[in-house]
Amino acid sequence: MTHVEDELTSQPECWARAAAEAERHRGALPEPGERVAVVGCGTSYFMAQAAAVLREGAGQGETDAFAASEFPHGRGYDRVVALTRSGTTTEVLDLLGQVKGRTRTVAITADPDTPVMRAADDVVVLDFADERSVVQTRFATTALTLLRAHAGLHTDAAVDDARTALATPLPEGLVDCTQFTFLGRGWTVGLANEAGLKMREAALAWTESYPAMEYRHGPISVTTEGTAAWMLGDAPEGLAEQVRATGGRWIAGGLDPLAELVRVHRLAVAVAASRGLDPDRPRHLTRSVILAP
């Protein structure tokens, strides 16, 4: 078993623990009414997208998401939340250093022995969700679960659905598809972006991701036999039928959207295996991007 396989299968337990610990971390996490920016790089940026929509949709306050390198320093925020598994990513550390002293910062990380422990005002350590794999799975979804629980949006059903996602076979023949498109709405647009990234990282697959309503505005033109469109969350009316009319496969997301992402994790590993690839050693990638001064 690869590291990523071992780590992705532990997600239900990690989610349950993060939800149980959310109250303990309440003082470090954003308060209702605060204007918040959630930042990260790569997978963490896509989790930030999901978290921002969830928080604002729950009436907790205006919330934006940015890649750490693209943070708009001309805007004012009450708090910056940085997602960083390694605690060493250059862009995240640079941003925390630039806003320190004028904006309260909190980092959610997996490693308590890294520079981010000193760079942020507050730190939440999810060391039980740390990973050996370059390809992120359980830390990303556990961090999002923590923020979901903090906003009062987590339920045990998500954990149950994650177990179902691990126990249920993938649709027959899906591994043989030549192109995958992931679709989301609202907070699941970030999950769709992350699903596409996972497939590219682990399996070198041709993947795309879009807000579901945007799929009709051009991208559906590449859908044909041998391609798949996977919906994370509730689909727009009629879209499934339109995809099937192209000859493409429609994969309905019947589970909690975060649990659907677990199914994508499994698909990424399966496609990698079918192509003779090692998902623990993705091309040109390292566990953390650390740039020379």
mmCIF file of C-alpha atoms in Angstrom:
data_model
loop_
_atom_site.group_PDB
_atom_site.id
_atom_site.type_symbol
_atom_site.label_atom_id
_atom_site.label_comp_id
_atom_site.label_asym_id
_atom_site.label_seq_id
_atom_site.Cartn_x
_atom_site.Cartn_y
_atom_site.Cartn_z
ATOM 1 C CA MET A 1 0.000 0.000 0.000
ATOM 2 C CA THR A 2 1.298 3.479 -0.893
ATOM 3 C CA HIS A 3 1.463 6.281 1.658
ATOM 4 C CA VAL A 4 -1.358 8.121 -0.066
ATOM 5 C CA GLU A 5 -3.603 5.033 0.034
ATOM 6 C CA ASP A 6 -2.928 4.565 3.728
ATOM 7 C CA GLU A 7 -3.587 8.222 4.463
ATOM 8 C CA LEU A 8 -6.751 8.619 2.423
ATOM 9 C CA THR A 9 -8.377 5.640 4.155
ATOM 10 C CA SER A 10 -7.939 7.279 7.577
ATOM 11 C CA GLN A 11 -10.038 10.335 6.696
ATOM 12 C CA PRO A 12 -13.255 9.397 8.540
ATOM 13 C CA GLU A 13 -11.386 9.049 11.823
ATOM 14 C CA CYS A 14 -9.467 12.290 11.229
ATOM 15 C CA TRP A 15 -12.672 14.180 10.491
ATOM 16 C CA ALA A 16 -14.382 12.902 13.614
ATOM 17 C CA ARG A 17 -11.419 13.974 15.749
ATOM 18 C CA ALA A 18 -11.189 17.426 14.148
ATOM 19 C CA ALA A 19 -14.902 18.028 14.705
ATOM 20 C CA ALA A 20 -14.582 16.952 18.328
ATOM 21 C CA GLU A 21 -11.661 19.355 18.861
ATOM 22 C CA ALA A 22 -13.252 22.362 17.129
ATOM 23 C CA GLU A 23 -14.550 23.859 20.373
ATOM 24 C CA ARG A 24 -11.091 23.665 21.950
ATOM 25 C CA HIS A 25 -9.693 25.776 19.112
ATOM 26 C CA ARG A 26 -12.519 28.314 19.106
ATOM 27 C CA GLY A 27 -10.351 31.103 20.514
ATOM 28 C CA ALA A 28 -7.882 30.868 17.637
ATOM 29 C CA LEU A 29 -10.454 30.679 14.846
ATOM 30 C CA PRO A 30 -12.505 33.540 13.348
ATOM 31 C CA GLU A 31 -15.349 34.979 15.386
ATOM 32 C CA PRO A 32 -18.785 35.697 13.885
ATOM 33 C CA GLY A 33 -18.872 39.093 12.224
ATOM 34 C CA GLU A 34 -15.153 39.285 11.466
ATOM 35 C CA ARG A 35 -13.995 40.030 7.930
ATOM 36 C CA VAL A 36 -11.742 37.119 7.106
ATOM 37 C CA ALA A 37 -9.322 36.058 4.376
ATOM 38 C CA VAL A 38 -8.438 32.363 4.043
ATOM 39 C CA VAL A 39 -5.196 31.690 2.172
ATOM 40 C CA GLY A 40 -3.106 28.774 1.021
ATOM 41 C CA CYS A 41 -1.185 27.310 -1.903
ATOM 42 C CA GLY A 42 -2.178 24.434 -4.158
ATOM 43 C CA THR A 43 -4.537 22.085 -2.356
ATOM 44 C CA SER A 44 -4.733 24.442 0.620
ATOM 45 C CA TYR A 45 -5.883 27.261 -1.667
ATOM 46 C CA PHE A 46 -8.752 25.135 -2.954
ATOM 47 C CA MET A 47 -9.728 24.213 0.618
ATOM 48 C CA ALA A 48 -9.642 27.936 1.377
ATOM 49 C CA GLN A 49 -12.123 28.521 -1.458
ATOM 50 C CA ALA A 50 -14.515 25.985 0.023
ATOM 51 C CA ALA A 51 -14.092 27.283 3.576
ATOM 52 C CA ALA A 52 -14.709 30.896 2.556
ATOM 53 C CA VAL A 53 -18.007 30.118 0.848
ATOM 54 C CA LEU A 54 -19.150 27.938 3.750
ATOM 55 C CA ARG A 55 -18.386 30.586 6.372
ATOM 56 C CA GLU A 56 -19.975 33.480 4.518
ATOM 57 C CA GLY A 57 -22.986 31.366 3.559
ATOM 58 C CA ALA A 58 -23.505 30.514 7.220
ATOM 59 C CA GLY A 59 -23.819 34.211 8.031
ATOM 60 C CA GLN A 60 -20.506 34.298 9.918
ATOM 61 C CA GLY A 61 -19.146 37.310 8.046
ATOM 62 C CA GLU A 62 -17.601 38.380 4.762
ATOM 63 C CA THR A 63 -14.940 35.837 3.813
ATOM 64 C CA ASP A 64 -12.559 35.753 0.859
ATOM 65 C CA ALA A 65 -10.080 33.144 -0.377
ATOM 66 C CA PHE A 66 -6.742 33.831 -2.045
ATOM 67 C CA ALA A 67 -3.651 32.060 -3.181
ATOM 68 C CA ALA A 68 -1.093 33.299 -0.667
ATOM 69 C CA SER A 69 0.962 34.917 -3.429
ATOM 70 C CA GLU A 70 -2.070 36.903 -4.629
ATOM 71 C CA PHE A 71 -3.239 38.403 -1.344
ATOM 72 C CA PRO A 72 -4.595 41.962 -1.862
ATOM 73 C CA HIS A 73 -2.661 44.006 0.656
ATOM 74 C CA GLY A 74 -4.819 47.051 -0.004
ATOM 75 C CA ARG A 75 -7.831 45.406 1.630
ATOM 76 C CA GLY A 76 -8.504 45.347 5.332
ATOM 77 C CA TYR A 77 -9.299 42.120 7.190
ATOM 78 C CA ASP A 78 -9.875 41.336 10.832
ATOM 79 C CA ARG A 79 -8.151 37.991 10.537
ATOM 80 C CA VAL A 80 -6.129 35.976 8.040
ATOM 81 C CA VAL A 81 -6.422 32.182 8.220
ATOM 82 C CA ALA A 82 -3.513 30.357 6.576
ATOM 83 C CA LEU A 83 -3.796 26.680 5.649
ATOM 84 C CA THR A 84 -0.375 25.041 5.406
ATOM 85 C CA ARG A 85 0.245 21.349 5.924
ATOM 86 C CA SER A 86 4.018 21.632 6.057
ATOM 87 C CA GLY A 87 4.318 25.000 7.790
ATOM 88 C CA THR A 88 7.244 25.807 5.502
ATOM 89 C CA THR A 89 5.692 27.098 2.263
ATOM 90 C CA THR A 90 7.490 30.276 1.254
ATOM 91 C CA GLU A 91 4.491 32.265 -0.003
ATOM 92 C CA VAL A 92 2.484 31.572 3.164
ATOM 93 C CA LEU A 93 5.338 32.507 5.497
ATOM 94 C CA ASP A 94 6.031 35.677 3.511
ATOM 95 C CA LEU A 95 2.389 36.720 3.717
ATOM 96 C CA LEU A 96 2.139 36.074 7.446
ATOM 97 C CA GLY A 97 5.260 38.155 7.978
ATOM 98 C CA GLN A 98 3.884 41.039 5.931
ATOM 99 C CA VAL A 99 0.541 41.285 7.758
ATOM 100 C CA LYS A 100 1.813 40.499 11.266
ATOM 101 C CA GLY A 101 1.172 43.364 13.664
ATOM 102 C CA ARG A 102 -1.713 44.852 11.703
ATOM 103 C CA THR A 103 -3.966 41.840 11.108
ATOM 104 C CA ARG A 104 -4.481 38.930 13.463
ATOM 105 C CA THR A 105 -3.319 35.680 11.895
ATOM 106 C CA VAL A 106 -3.950 32.001 12.532
ATOM 107 C CA ALA A 107 -2.245 29.076 10.825
ATOM 108 C CA ILE A 108 -3.743 25.609 10.568
ATOM 109 C CA THR A 109 -0.879 23.172 10.110
ATOM 110 C CA ALA A 110 0.143 19.547 10.575
ATOM 111 C CA ASP A 111 3.674 20.031 11.875
ATOM 112 C CA PRO A 112 4.368 21.744 15.220
ATOM 113 C CA ASP A 113 8.106 22.030 14.544
ATOM 114 C CA THR A 114 8.151 24.432 11.593
ATOM 115 C CA PRO A 115 8.574 28.197 11.018
ATOM 116 C CA VAL A 116 4.817 28.835 10.843
ATOM 117 C CA MET A 117 4.616 28.297 14.604
ATOM 118 C CA ARG A 118 6.425 31.622 15.030
ATOM 119 C CA ALA A 119 5.032 33.387 11.987
ATOM 120 C CA ALA A 120 1.347 33.335 13.023
ATOM 121 C CA ASP A 121 -0.314 34.885 16.062
ATOM 122 C CA ASP A 122 -2.302 31.698 16.706
ATOM 123 C CA VAL A 123 -1.686 28.154 15.514
ATOM 124 C CA VAL A 124 -3.953 25.128 15.305
ATOM 125 C CA VAL A 125 -1.937 21.919 14.958
ATOM 126 C CA LEU A 126 -3.642 18.902 13.389
ATOM 127 C CA ASP A 127 -0.632 16.628 13.744
ATOM 128 C CA PHE A 128 -2.825 13.524 13.754
ATOM 129 C CA ALA A 129 -3.657 14.331 10.108
ATOM 130 C CA ASP A 130 -0.064 14.848 8.944
ATOM 131 C CA GLU A 131 1.084 12.914 5.889
ATOM 132 C CA ARG A 132 4.182 11.334 4.415
ATOM 133 C CA SER A 133 2.843 11.582 0.879
ATOM 134 C CA VAL A 134 3.541 14.546 -1.370
ATOM 135 C CA VAL A 135 -0.067 14.356 -2.552
ATOM 136 C CA GLN A 136 -2.371 15.833 0.101
ATOM 137 C CA THR A 137 -5.536 14.015 1.109
ATOM 138 C CA ARG A 138 -6.386 13.735 4.795
ATOM 139 C CA PHE A 139 -4.784 16.954 6.062
ATOM 140 C CA ALA A 140 -6.673 19.070 3.561
ATOM 141 C CA THR A 141 -10.056 17.504 4.246
ATOM 142 C CA THR A 142 -9.444 17.459 8.011
ATOM 143 C CA ALA A 143 -8.583 21.171 8.056
ATOM 144 C CA LEU A 144 -11.764 21.908 6.115
ATOM 145 C CA THR A 145 -13.749 19.726 8.507
ATOM 146 C CA LEU A 146 -12.383 21.737 11.430
ATOM 147 C CA LEU A 147 -13.534 24.983 9.802
ATOM 148 C CA ARG A 148 -16.853 23.403 8.861
ATOM 149 C CA ALA A 149 -17.422 22.340 12.459
ATOM 150 C CA HIS A 150 -16.367 25.768 13.757
ATOM 151 C CA ALA A 151 -19.076 27.317 11.563
ATOM 152 C CA GLY A 152 -21.659 24.833 12.866
ATOM 153 C CA LEU A 153 -21.922 23.043 9.516
ATOM 154 C CA HIS A 154 -20.370 19.633 10.236
ATOM 155 C CA THR A 155 -22.537 16.593 10.934
ATOM 156 C CA ASP A 156 -21.756 12.964 11.649
ATOM 157 C CA ALA A 157 -23.367 12.148 8.305
ATOM 158 C CA ALA A 158 -20.255 13.461 6.546
ATOM 159 C CA VAL A 159 -18.094 10.954 8.436
ATOM 160 C CA ASP A 160 -20.533 8.147 7.664
ATOM 161 C CA ASP A 161 -20.510 9.116 3.987
ATOM 162 C CA ALA A 162 -16.699 9.090 3.982
ATOM 163 C CA ARG A 163 -16.789 5.506 5.219
ATOM 164 C CA THR A 164 -19.247 4.686 2.444
ATOM 165 C CA ALA A 165 -16.943 6.348 -0.086
ATOM 166 C CA LEU A 166 -14.121 4.061 1.027
ATOM 167 C CA ALA A 167 -16.211 0.878 1.076
ATOM 168 C CA THR A 168 -18.183 1.242 -2.157
ATOM 169 C CA PRO A 169 -16.597 0.176 -5.477
ATOM 170 C CA LEU A 170 -15.905 2.892 -8.015
ATOM 171 C CA PRO A 171 -18.157 2.882 -11.093
ATOM 172 C CA GLU A 172 -17.102 0.140 -13.491
ATOM 173 C CA GLY A 173 -14.875 1.339 -16.315
ATOM 174 C CA LEU A 174 -14.316 4.796 -14.838
ATOM 175 C CA VAL A 175 -10.567 4.192 -14.554
ATOM 176 C CA ASP A 176 -10.390 3.787 -18.325
ATOM 177 C CA CYS A 177 -11.788 7.244 -19.117
ATOM 178 C CA THR A 178 -9.397 9.544 -20.947
ATOM 179 C CA GLN A 179 -10.631 12.868 -19.556
ATOM 180 C CA PHE A 180 -12.291 13.909 -16.289
ATOM 181 C CA THR A 181 -14.226 17.076 -15.523
ATOM 182 C CA PHE A 182 -15.210 17.941 -11.951
ATOM 183 C CA LEU A 183 -18.122 20.272 -11.286
ATOM 184 C CA GLY A 184 -19.277 22.115 -8.176
ATOM 185 C CA ARG A 185 -21.656 24.770 -6.921
ATOM 186 C CA GLY A 186 -21.058 27.193 -4.078
ATOM 187 C CA TRP A 187 -18.547 25.753 -1.622
ATOM 188 C CA THR A 188 -18.060 22.642 -3.736
ATOM 189 C CA VAL A 189 -16.444 24.616 -6.571
ATOM 190 C CA GLY A 190 -13.306 24.562 -4.414
ATOM 191 C CA LEU A 191 -13.693 20.806 -3.991
ATOM 192 C CA ALA A 192 -14.036 20.392 -7.760
ATOM 193 C CA ASN A 193 -10.827 22.358 -8.257
ATOM 194 C CA GLU A 194 -9.095 20.130 -5.725
ATOM 195 C CA ALA A 195 -10.455 16.959 -7.357
ATOM 196 C CA GLY A 196 -8.934 17.986 -10.654
ATOM 197 C CA LEU A 197 -5.616 18.757 -8.996
ATOM 198 C CA LYS A 198 -5.514 15.355 -7.275
ATOM 199 C CA MET A 199 -5.993 13.549 -10.574
ATOM 200 C CA ARG A 200 -3.265 15.595 -12.245
ATOM 201 C CA GLU A 201 -0.791 15.146 -9.387
ATOM 202 C CA ALA A 202 -1.254 11.448 -8.719
ATOM 203 C CA ALA A 203 -2.213 10.084 -12.140
ATOM 204 C CA LEU A 204 -1.071 12.629 -14.767
ATOM 205 C CA ALA A 205 -4.696 12.657 -15.924
ATOM 206 C CA TRP A 206 -6.309 15.208 -18.227
ATOM 207 C CA THR A 207 -8.692 16.945 -15.846
ATOM 208 C CA GLU A 208 -10.654 20.177 -15.718
ATOM 209 C CA SER A 209 -12.920 21.792 -13.132
ATOM 210 C CA TYR A 210 -15.690 24.380 -13.350
ATOM 211 C CA PRO A 211 -18.669 25.842 -11.556
ATOM 212 C CA ALA A 212 -21.430 23.537 -12.765
ATOM 213 C CA MET A 213 -23.495 26.258 -14.424
ATOM 214 C CA GLU A 214 -20.431 27.326 -16.431
ATOM 215 C CA TYR A 215 -19.991 23.892 -17.982
ATOM 216 C CA ARG A 216 -22.540 24.631 -20.695
ATOM 217 C CA HIS A 217 -20.633 27.776 -21.673
ATOM 218 C CA GLY A 218 -18.006 26.029 -23.764
ATOM 219 C CA PRO A 219 -16.348 23.205 -21.773
ATOM 220 C CA ILE A 220 -19.077 20.692 -22.567
ATOM 221 C CA SER A 221 -17.868 20.789 -26.178
ATOM 222 C CA VAL A 222 -14.946 18.470 -25.338
ATOM 223 C CA THR A 223 -17.173 15.893 -23.636
ATOM 224 C CA THR A 224 -17.605 12.727 -25.641
ATOM 225 C CA GLU A 225 -17.376 8.967 -25.302
ATOM 226 C CA GLY A 226 -14.506 8.105 -22.983
ATOM 227 C CA THR A 227 -14.821 11.261 -20.889
ATOM 228 C CA ALA A 228 -16.499 11.690 -17.509
ATOM 229 C CA ALA A 229 -18.192 14.597 -15.748
ATOM 230 C CA TRP A 230 -18.347 14.188 -11.965
ATOM 231 C CA MET A 231 -20.709 16.385 -9.954
ATOM 232 C CA LEU A 232 -19.772 17.232 -6.353
ATOM 233 C CA GLY A 233 -23.043 18.250 -4.725
ATOM 234 C CA ASP A 234 -26.427 18.958 -6.278
ATOM 235 C CA ALA A 235 -26.456 19.248 -10.074
ATOM 236 C CA PRO A 236 -28.205 21.983 -12.060
ATOM 237 C CA GLU A 237 -31.429 20.805 -13.616
ATOM 238 C CA GLY A 238 -30.923 19.112 -16.985
ATOM 239 C CA LEU A 239 -27.127 19.028 -16.922
ATOM 240 C CA ALA A 240 -26.857 15.276 -16.451
ATOM 241 C CA GLU A 241 -29.010 14.684 -19.501
ATOM 242 C CA GLN A 242 -26.952 17.107 -21.573
ATOM 243 C CA VAL A 243 -23.729 15.340 -20.639
ATOM 244 C CA ARG A 244 -25.171 11.925 -21.459
ATOM 245 C CA ALA A 245 -26.329 13.270 -24.837
ATOM 246 C CA THR A 246 -22.682 13.956 -25.732
ATOM 247 C CA GLY A 247 -21.768 10.313 -25.134
ATOM 248 C CA GLY A 248 -19.870 11.190 -21.961
ATOM 249 C CA ARG A 249 -20.309 9.565 -18.553
ATOM 250 C CA TRP A 250 -22.172 11.407 -15.823
ATOM 251 C CA ILE A 251 -21.122 10.648 -12.240
ATOM 252 C CA ALA A 252 -23.679 11.913 -9.752
ATOM 253 C CA GLY A 253 -22.376 12.952 -6.366
ATOM 254 C CA GLY A 254 -24.845 11.350 -3.988
ATOM 255 C CA LEU A 255 -22.702 11.549 -0.861
ATOM 256 C CA ASP A 256 -21.682 14.548 1.219
ATOM 257 C CA PRO A 257 -19.483 16.544 -1.183
ATOM 258 C CA LEU A 258 -16.389 16.154 0.999
ATOM 259 C CA ALA A 259 -16.959 12.392 0.980
ATOM 260 C CA GLU A 260 -17.256 12.555 -2.802
ATOM 261 C CA LEU A 261 -13.751 14.000 -2.774
ATOM 262 C CA VAL A 262 -12.620 10.856 -0.955
ATOM 263 C CA ARG A 263 -14.001 8.847 -3.872
ATOM 264 C CA VAL A 264 -11.919 11.007 -6.207
ATOM 265 C CA HIS A 265 -8.854 10.289 -4.078
ATOM 266 C CA ARG A 266 -9.480 6.593 -4.646
ATOM 267 C CA LEU A 267 -9.960 7.148 -8.364
ATOM 268 C CA ALA A 268 -6.655 9.034 -8.591
ATOM 269 C CA VAL A 269 -4.805 6.124 -7.004
ATOM 270 C CA ALA A 270 -6.595 3.612 -9.238
ATOM 271 C CA VAL A 271 -5.814 5.547 -12.423
ATOM 272 C CA ALA A 272 -2.188 5.909 -11.338
ATOM 273 C CA ALA A 273 -1.961 2.136 -10.822
ATOM 274 C CA SER A 274 -3.527 1.451 -14.219
ATOM 275 C CA ARG A 275 -0.868 3.657 -15.827
ATOM 276 C CA GLY A 276 2.046 2.178 -13.900
ATOM 277 C CA LEU A 277 2.611 5.356 -11.873
ATOM 278 C CA ASP A 278 3.588 5.737 -8.227
ATOM 279 C CA PRO A 279 1.228 8.285 -6.633
ATOM 280 C CA ASP A 280 3.729 8.794 -3.795
ATOM 281 C CA ARG A 281 6.248 10.190 -6.288
ATOM 282 C CA PRO A 282 4.450 12.695 -8.547
ATOM 283 C CA ARG A 283 6.511 14.310 -11.291
ATOM 284 C CA HIS A 284 8.305 17.575 -10.494
ATOM 285 C CA LEU A 285 6.586 17.954 -7.106
ATOM 286 C CA THR A 286 7.822 18.158 -3.518
ATOM 287 C CA ARG A 287 5.906 18.096 -0.252
ATOM 288 C CA SER A 288 6.399 21.833 0.217
ATOM 289 C CA VAL A 289 7.492 24.621 -2.120
ATOM 290 C CA ILE A 290 10.395 26.418 -0.466
ATOM 291 C CA LEU A 291 11.871 29.179 -2.620
ATOM 292 C CA ALA A 292 15.443 30.373 -2.352
ATOM 293 C CA PRO A 293 15.805 33.950 -1.001
#
